Amino acid sequence: MSRPTRTPLSDSLKQLVGRPATAIDTPALVVDLDAMQRNLSRMAEFCRKHAIRWRPHAKMHKSAAIARLQVQAGAVGVCVQKTAEAEAMADGGVMDVYISNEVVAPQKLARVAHLAHRLASEGGQLAIAVDSRVGIERLAQAMNDARRAGREGAAPAVIDVFVEIDVGQGRCGVPPGRAAVDLVHEIRKHPALRFAGLQAYHGKAQHIRSAVERRETIARAAQDAALTCRQIEAEGIPVGLITGAGTGSLVAEAASGVYGELQAGSFLFMDADYAQNERDPAQPQFEHALFVKTQVMSSGAEHAVCDAGHKSHAIDSGLPKVHAFDGPHELDYANGGDEHGILRPAAPGVKVPEIGRVLWLIPGHCDPTVNLHDHMVGVKGGLLEGRVDRIIRVDARGALT
Amino acid sequence: MSRPTRTPLSDSLKQLVGRPATAIDTPALVVDLDAMQRNLSRMAEFCRKHAIRWRPHAKMHKSAAIARLQVQAGAVGVCVQKTAEAEAMADGGVMDVYISNEVVAPQKLARVAHLAHRLASEGGQLAIAVDSRVGIERLAQAMNDARRAGREGAAPAVIDVFVEIDVGQGRCGVPPGRAAVDLVHEIRKHPALRFAGLQAYHGKAQHIRSAVERRETIARAAQDAALTCRQIEAEGIPVGLITGAGTGSLVAEAASGVYGELQAGSFLFMDADYAQNERDPAQPQFEHALFVKTQVMSSGAEHAVCDAGHKSHAIDSGLPKVHAFDGPHELDYANGGDEHGILRPAAPGVKVPEIGRVLWLIPGHCDPTVNLHDHMVGVKGGLLEGRVDRIIRVDARGALT
């Protein structure tokens, strides 16, 4: 259905700004803004060095304020997966948005077309991915309907369309080669659509632990993309851009000579899953910047229980890790259900933590964890001694359609 | 932090009421109101037959409107796990609320005490569980602070306090026996606290597949609760109530002669995980009433992709099942990430579904699935031919603190 209405920040939240991080009640999603800024600078520098565009995926942070920071740092715009996410970004002043996913429902395509015209009229632009003839025809129909419904004399907007090829993810996209060429011809039949290039994202490669295997996997994906590109250009049609990549594999796409744009998003917050990848020596060193602040609410002889369960953090990519700061890893986190986490000593001699003890969890997966929260608390000066600098609204939280 | 602000329903949502279920865009959380009503009636009848109180857990549906329906059907009130959930229920007109969980943070206990005084002044009541001396002392302190802050001459409110014992869940609660008796004495030192009984919920038992093993497990839990009860009463202290049970085990608690109140919540919607339990012959036949409506957005030679991933449904208790209605099970659902589901034929001869094909998923776990949505679409007359009867707000969505 429609996207969620933006809720005003409560007074108690506004009053938190300027107070010590110790005043943040639990559970809460907290961003270490200093670590986030360092990750942002490292990524911007990496892309400058490799002379490659970057269009970070906003499905990770779901925040227009953070998207604007990324654009200020050099990003060309953002990717999103859903129409409602695109609307939330545009509402928040992000003018260059790419829906790197298929949209086929006429109800949603009407919103896509409306947003394309709106952004074009404001000097921005909207792009989208396709992988089917019916998707292309419905998109063109929606763009034409939106133009007719628009103001007299308004310039007819054109939407950039990327053909998605499946380079190993096994999800959306047509096979590399002929099937993609055929869709390019379909796109070019419609004046309201502009063929912009290829979407070639390999999601599974992101989580291959071996750096060498990740590089080899992306090398094969790049070959598939390059082959498809040559076949399209052999028919006299220029391929403007090949876009893809994620935080796990971005060094491989950047070095491929095939990809012209990186979509990596998670680097900004870094989750426990990505931290388990063997780091490619060429990859910037990204730090954990997203944490769930929690505290012990029950303590027994052999375990304690904290107030953060999987209603506070997503567990699709594994359970959160208890952040150890500079000391040794002391506590293991086990799933205690929606509302509870079970904490056990991770080493001999470590005591079960007492009631009230504050802990910081590193979520297993950023994107769906952020989606569980209405806002993130931005802290500067460190999680322990720092202060609340700002409240970051999760504008696209629950943006499902 | 503070609980989420209630968001107004958007116009497009309001306009959906009265329209055919086919008009619901995807992905969307949909309640089959006819099936829900049958589940509600069966549970009410079961509790009348066994002369046992029921206080369904509102952490399942998170909706004050549904909680009021349950009270109208005979429930004494609701359970919740979080202070913010209790506030959301009270704001929605639910006057008898039990926080069946420990709250130890002074910030939250101040809210608990404020709510206890507020509900008492409106003829309602608040109860809470404890499992520690420090929790009891902090609760009493908060109740006294709230009384002093209250209006001159206002009657001092008393909060019902249940001692949680661990009857096998291995999470919160003190061991059965002496430790519980000691906490009862602690509670009785504080005039603002009234010892109300024992919280004896066995969460793990809910998901034991064998009906016989579930009964045996609950029989042991009931023995632990009864033993603790006798030890408390041996010191001249009456135990008002022993409360617990879930949808998986409720027939065992109802037959135990020990439990006086059932907390089962999931029976109302029934998820794919509970459907895998061997049904106890004495248990009412509950139907699936909660579905994620989704549609195919990409279709290839061997699989299709739908627009509902784990941002639309929780996967902590397993992946959703594709609802088969009256026909055979045709499609298997595999995880495609936050935004996608992978669909494959479940039997020879079944075709890969085409783009636009609508499917209905039965979530693996109701509670965290509901938490992913701002609202549920209530349908009457069946999912296929029915009409949208109402939009049900998820009042306690994201109520973390």
Tab-separated table of C-alpha atoms in Angstrom, chain B residues 29-308:
chain	number	residue	atom	x	y	z
B	29	LEU	CA	0.002	-7.875	5.733
B	30	VAL	CA	-3.579	-9.113	5.493
B	31	VAL	CA	-5.838	-10.556	8.203
B	32	ASP	CA	-8.635	-12.972	7.257
B	33	LEU	CA	-11.137	-11.518	9.759
B	34	ASP	CA	-13.552	-14.461	9.415
B	35	ALA	CA	-10.808	-16.958	10.321
B	36	MET	CA	-9.607	-14.667	13.124
B	37	GLN	CA	-13.144	-14.490	14.559
B	38	ARG	CA	-13.467	-18.293	14.472
B	39	ASN	CA	-10.129	-18.646	16.296
B	40	LEU	CA	-11.270	-16.097	18.866
B	41	SER	CA	-14.590	-17.905	19.475
B	42	ARG	CA	-12.873	-21.299	19.801
B	43	MET	CA	-10.424	-19.944	22.361
B	44	ALA	CA	-13.172	-18.212	24.354
B	45	GLU	CA	-15.197	-21.425	24.400
B	46	PHE	CA	-12.155	-23.479	25.429
B	47	CYS	CA	-11.487	-21.185	28.395
B	48	ARG	CA	-15.142	-21.194	29.490
B	49	LYS	CA	-15.206	-24.989	29.324
B	50	HIS	CA	-12.081	-25.232	31.475
B	51	ALA	CA	-13.188	-22.385	33.768
B	52	ILE	CA	-9.807	-20.711	33.299
B	53	ARG	CA	-9.002	-17.018	32.842
B	54	TRP	CA	-7.310	-15.922	29.659
B	55	ARG	CA	-5.095	-12.921	29.158
B	56	PRO	CA	-3.861	-13.156	25.562
B	57	HIS	CA	-0.417	-11.830	24.763
B	58	ALA	CA	-0.764	-8.560	22.818
B	59	LYS	CA	2.892	-8.784	21.771
B	60	MET	CA	1.524	-11.005	19.016
B	61	HIS	CA	-0.881	-8.582	17.288
B	62	LYS	CA	0.344	-5.281	18.848
B	63	SER	CA	-3.078	-3.769	18.132
B	64	ALA	CA	-5.333	-2.139	20.732
B	65	ALA	CA	-8.369	-2.696	18.492
B	66	ILE	CA	-7.747	-6.451	18.431
B	67	ALA	CA	-7.060	-6.434	22.182
B	68	ARG	CA	-10.468	-4.815	22.751
B	69	LEU	CA	-12.089	-7.536	20.612
B	70	GLN	CA	-10.420	-10.149	22.818
B	71	VAL	CA	-11.680	-8.459	26.005
B	72	GLN	CA	-15.194	-8.312	24.539
B	73	ALA	CA	-14.891	-12.057	23.885
B	74	GLY	CA	-14.047	-12.753	27.537
B	75	ALA	CA	-10.335	-12.040	28.020
B	76	VAL	CA	-9.568	-10.379	31.392
B	77	GLY	CA	-7.037	-8.100	29.715
B	78	VAL	CA	-3.754	-8.518	27.877
B	79	CYS	CA	-0.108	-9.354	28.486
B	80	VAL	CA	2.705	-7.320	26.956
B	81	GLN	CA	6.512	-7.585	27.157
B	82	LYS	CA	7.513	-3.933	27.030
B	83	THR	CA	6.572	-0.715	28.847
B	84	ALA	CA	5.952	0.970	25.492
B	85	GLU	CA	3.575	-1.842	24.529
B	86	ALA	CA	1.659	-1.330	27.788
B	87	GLU	CA	1.421	2.408	27.031
B	88	ALA	CA	0.167	1.694	23.501
B	89	MET	CA	-2.524	-0.674	24.828
B	90	ALA	CA	-3.639	1.815	27.522
B	91	ASP	CA	-3.721	4.634	24.940
B	92	GLY	CA	-5.999	2.371	22.898
B	93	GLY	CA	-8.486	1.825	25.722
B	94	VAL	CA	-7.231	-1.484	27.140
B	95	MET	CA	-7.564	-1.006	30.907
B	96	ASP	CA	-6.084	-4.231	32.334
B	97	VAL	CA	-2.501	-4.771	31.260
B	98	TYR	CA	0.171	-7.137	32.573
B	99	ILE	CA	3.833	-6.605	31.642
B	100	SER	CA	4.811	-10.307	31.825
B	101	ASN	CA	8.484	-9.387	31.777
B	102	GLU	CA	11.124	-7.704	33.933
B	103	VAL	CA	11.684	-3.933	33.750
B	104	VAL	CA	14.745	-2.662	35.626
B	105	ALA	CA	15.825	0.637	34.015
B	106	PRO	CA	14.778	3.570	36.265
B	107	GLN	CA	13.727	5.607	33.183
B	108	LYS	CA	11.282	2.881	32.190
B	109	LEU	CA	10.143	2.146	35.753
B	110	ALA	CA	9.121	5.799	36.080
B	111	ARG	CA	6.878	5.253	33.041
B	112	VAL	CA	5.574	1.966	34.517
B	113	ALA	CA	4.672	3.716	37.781
B	114	HIS	CA	3.048	6.632	35.968
B	115	LEU	CA	0.971	4.187	33.909
B	116	ALA	CA	0.008	2.198	37.028
B	117	HIS	CA	-1.343	5.378	38.666
B	118	ARG	CA	-3.049	6.459	35.445
B	119	LEU	CA	-4.816	3.113	34.915
B	120	ALA	CA	-5.809	2.912	38.602
B	121	SER	CA	-7.343	6.394	38.397
B	122	GLU	CA	-9.365	5.227	35.382
B	123	GLY	CA	-10.591	2.051	37.081
B	124	GLY	CA	-8.060	-0.186	35.330
B	125	GLN	CA	-4.923	-1.874	36.576
B	126	LEU	CA	-1.314	-2.611	35.675
B	127	ALA	CA	0.713	-5.650	36.727
B	128	ILE	CA	4.356	-6.577	36.163
B	129	ALA	CA	6.782	-9.480	36.637
B	130	VAL	CA	9.994	-9.409	38.703
B	131	ASP	CA	12.890	-11.808	39.207
B	132	SER	CA	15.355	-9.808	41.319
B	133	ARG	CA	15.688	-7.897	44.592
B	134	VAL	CA	17.057	-4.855	42.769
B	135	GLY	CA	14.112	-4.918	40.359
B	136	ILE	CA	11.662	-4.937	43.275
B	137	GLU	CA	13.445	-2.081	45.077
B	138	ARG	CA	13.586	0.066	41.947
B	139	LEU	CA	9.912	-0.610	41.166
B	140	ALA	CA	8.856	0.356	44.714
B	141	GLN	CA	10.976	3.524	44.505
B	142	ALA	CA	9.366	4.471	41.178
B	143	MET	CA	5.844	3.839	42.544
B	144	ASN	CA	6.556	6.057	45.564
B	145	ASP	CA	8.054	8.806	43.384
B	146	ALA	CA	4.995	8.702	41.112
B	147	ARG	CA	2.637	8.882	44.093
B	148	ARG	CA	4.441	11.940	45.458
B	149	ALA	CA	4.323	13.545	42.006
B	150	GLY	CA	0.607	12.779	41.732
B	151	ARG	CA	-2.384	14.996	42.578
B	152	GLU	CA	-3.056	15.910	46.206
B	153	GLY	CA	-5.507	13.461	47.726
B	154	ALA	CA	-5.194	10.969	44.869
B	155	ALA	CA	-5.520	7.425	46.172
B	156	PRO	CA	-2.069	5.769	46.270
B	157	ALA	CA	-2.019	3.206	43.503
B	158	VAL	CA	-0.762	-0.314	44.084
B	159	ILE	CA	0.801	-2.436	41.329
B	160	ASP	CA	0.297	-6.197	41.119
B	161	VAL	CA	3.630	-7.992	41.055
B	162	PHE	CA	4.227	-11.539	39.819
B	163	VAL	CA	7.404	-13.409	40.691
B	164	GLU	CA	8.774	-15.091	37.587
B	165	ILE	CA	10.135	-18.587	38.064
B	166	ASP	CA	12.109	-20.413	35.378
B	167	VAL	CA	10.146	-23.593	34.705
B	168	GLY	CA	12.398	-24.717	31.845
B	169	GLN	CA	12.613	-21.777	29.440
B	170	GLY	CA	16.152	-20.955	30.584
B	171	ARG	CA	15.707	-17.199	30.165
B	172	CYS	CA	14.399	-14.885	32.909
B	173	GLY	CA	13.049	-15.953	36.290
B	174	VAL	CA	14.508	-17.348	39.497
B	175	PRO	CA	14.684	-21.084	40.157
B	176	PRO	CA	11.464	-22.588	41.576
B	177	GLY	CA	11.369	-22.835	45.383
B	178	ARG	CA	13.278	-20.862	47.983
B	179	ALA	CA	14.586	-18.095	45.688
B	180	ALA	CA	11.005	-17.254	44.733
B	181	VAL	CA	9.820	-17.304	48.357
B	182	ASP	CA	12.565	-14.817	49.253
B	183	LEU	CA	11.408	-12.428	46.509
B	184	VAL	CA	7.820	-12.664	47.759
B	185	HIS	CA	9.006	-11.437	51.169
B	186	GLU	CA	10.850	-8.582	49.457
B	187	ILE	CA	7.712	-7.541	47.568
B	188	ARG	CA	5.666	-7.533	50.778
B	189	LYS	CA	8.033	-4.990	52.384
B	190	HIS	CA	6.676	-2.329	50.001
B	191	PRO	CA	3.113	-0.998	50.480
B	192	ALA	CA	2.960	0.141	46.810
B	193	LEU	CA	3.519	-3.449	45.604
B	194	ARG	CA	1.020	-6.290	45.940
B	195	PHE	CA	2.231	-9.860	45.514
B	196	ALA	CA	-0.192	-11.280	42.941
B	197	GLY	CA	1.236	-14.692	42.099
B	198	LEU	CA	3.709	-16.550	39.913
B	199	GLN	CA	4.724	-16.071	36.284
B	200	ALA	CA	5.555	-19.582	35.011
B	201	TYR	CA	5.781	-19.496	31.224
B	202	HIS	CA	7.644	-22.237	29.361
B	203	GLY	CA	8.450	-20.761	25.955
B	204	LYS	CA	10.510	-23.664	24.655
B	205	ALA	CA	7.653	-26.093	25.273
B	206	GLN	CA	5.479	-24.250	22.754
B	207	HIS	CA	7.484	-25.548	19.809
B	208	ILE	CA	7.998	-29.191	20.822
B	209	ARG	CA	6.417	-30.997	17.869
B	210	SER	CA	5.143	-34.063	19.775
B	211	ALA	CA	1.853	-33.417	21.598
B	212	VAL	CA	2.765	-35.998	24.261
B	213	GLU	CA	6.165	-34.432	24.910
B	214	ARG	CA	4.566	-31.002	25.203
B	215	ARG	CA	2.151	-32.335	27.822
B	216	GLU	CA	4.969	-34.031	29.752
B	217	THR	CA	7.114	-30.895	29.665
B	218	ILE	CA	4.285	-28.712	30.956
B	219	ALA	CA	3.455	-31.308	33.611
B	220	ARG	CA	6.981	-30.836	35.009
B	221	ALA	CA	6.627	-27.043	34.800
B	222	ALA	CA	3.316	-27.255	36.665
B	223	GLN	CA	4.972	-29.377	39.388
B	224	ASP	CA	7.677	-26.708	39.811
B	225	ALA	CA	5.042	-23.993	40.019
B	226	ALA	CA	2.889	-25.983	42.467
B	227	LEU	CA	5.891	-26.727	44.696
B	228	THR	CA	6.843	-23.054	44.793
B	229	CYS	CA	3.232	-22.132	45.497
B	230	ARG	CA	3.102	-24.543	48.471
B	231	GLN	CA	6.349	-23.158	49.904
B	232	ILE	CA	5.005	-19.588	49.733
B	233	GLU	CA	1.652	-20.572	51.258
B	234	ALA	CA	3.482	-22.544	53.983
B	235	GLU	CA	4.640	-19.147	55.204
B	236	GLY	CA	1.099	-17.897	55.392
B	237	ILE	CA	1.168	-15.945	52.151
B	238	PRO	CA	-1.634	-16.637	49.672
B	239	VAL	CA	-0.643	-17.084	46.005
B	240	GLY	CA	-3.412	-15.399	44.046
B	241	LEU	CA	-2.656	-16.785	40.606
B	242	ILE	CA	-0.224	-18.844	38.560
B	243	THR	CA	-0.097	-17.520	35.009
B	244	GLY	CA	1.569	-18.765	31.824
B	245	ALA	CA	0.959	-20.965	28.750
B	246	GLY	CA	1.194	-20.367	25.017
B	247	THR	CA	-0.599	-21.520	21.899
B	248	GLY	CA	1.498	-24.691	21.654
B	249	SER	CA	0.900	-25.970	25.166
B	250	LEU	CA	-2.299	-24.338	26.444
B	251	VAL	CA	-4.272	-27.580	26.799
B	252	ALA	CA	-1.659	-28.860	29.243
B	253	GLU	CA	-1.727	-25.776	31.469
B	254	ALA	CA	-5.542	-25.697	31.321
B	255	ALA	CA	-5.712	-29.326	32.493
B	256	SER	CA	-2.984	-28.963	35.134
B	257	GLY	CA	-5.133	-27.682	37.968
B	258	VAL	CA	-2.177	-25.419	38.765
B	259	TYR	CA	-2.371	-22.628	36.213
B	260	GLY	CA	-5.249	-20.175	36.673
B	261	GLU	CA	-4.635	-18.039	33.575
B	262	LEU	CA	-3.592	-18.666	29.969
B	263	GLN	CA	-1.397	-16.144	28.114
B	264	ALA	CA	-1.614	-17.720	24.648
B	265	GLY	CA	-1.632	-15.106	21.874
B	266	SER	CA	-0.613	-16.681	18.563
B	267	PHE	CA	-3.769	-18.839	18.318
B	268	LEU	CA	-5.550	-15.785	16.917
B	269	PHE	CA	-3.433	-15.619	13.743
B	270	MET	CA	-1.626	-19.003	13.751
B	271	ASP	CA	1.750	-19.039	12.019
B	272	ALA	CA	3.562	-21.641	9.924
B	273	ASP	CA	5.705	-22.716	12.883
B	274	TYR	CA	2.776	-23.501	15.201
B	275	ALA	CA	1.087	-25.308	12.307
B	276	GLN	CA	4.005	-27.776	12.349
B	277	ASN	CA	3.168	-28.884	15.906
B	278	GLU	CA	1.328	-32.197	16.220
B	279	ARG	CA	-2.091	-30.988	17.394
B	280	ASP	CA	-3.159	-32.154	20.816
B	281	PRO	CA	-6.628	-33.730	20.357
B	282	ALA	CA	-7.880	-31.496	23.163
B	283	GLN	CA	-6.666	-28.322	21.493
B	284	PRO	CA	-9.101	-26.213	19.487
B	285	GLN	CA	-8.477	-26.299	15.738
B	286	PHE	CA	-7.009	-22.879	14.983
B	287	GLU	CA	-6.801	-21.597	11.393
B	288	HIS	CA	-4.261	-19.425	9.631
B	289	ALA	CA	-5.614	-15.866	9.708
B	290	LEU	CA	-2.476	-13.821	8.932
B	291	PHE	CA	-1.038	-13.628	5.430
B	292	VAL	CA	1.457	-11.617	3.429
B	293	LYS	CA	-0.042	-10.827	0.049
B	294	THR	CA	2.725	-10.780	-2.569
B	295	GLN	CA	3.094	-10.941	-6.349
B	296	VAL	CA	5.614	-12.219	-8.837
B	297	MET	CA	7.914	-9.442	-10.152
B	298	SER	CA	10.414	-11.553	-12.121
B	299	SER	CA	10.036	-14.942	-13.774
B	300	GLY	CA	12.652	-17.158	-15.402
B	301	ALA	CA	13.115	-20.690	-16.668
B	302	GLU	CA	13.501	-22.382	-13.272
B	303	HIS	CA	12.285	-19.926	-10.643
B	304	ALA	CA	10.211	-16.814	-10.129
B	305	VAL	CA	10.796	-13.942	-7.689
B	306	CYS	CA	8.069	-12.316	-5.588
B	307	ASP	CA	8.143	-8.896	-3.929
B	308	ALA	CA	8.052	-10.140	-0.313
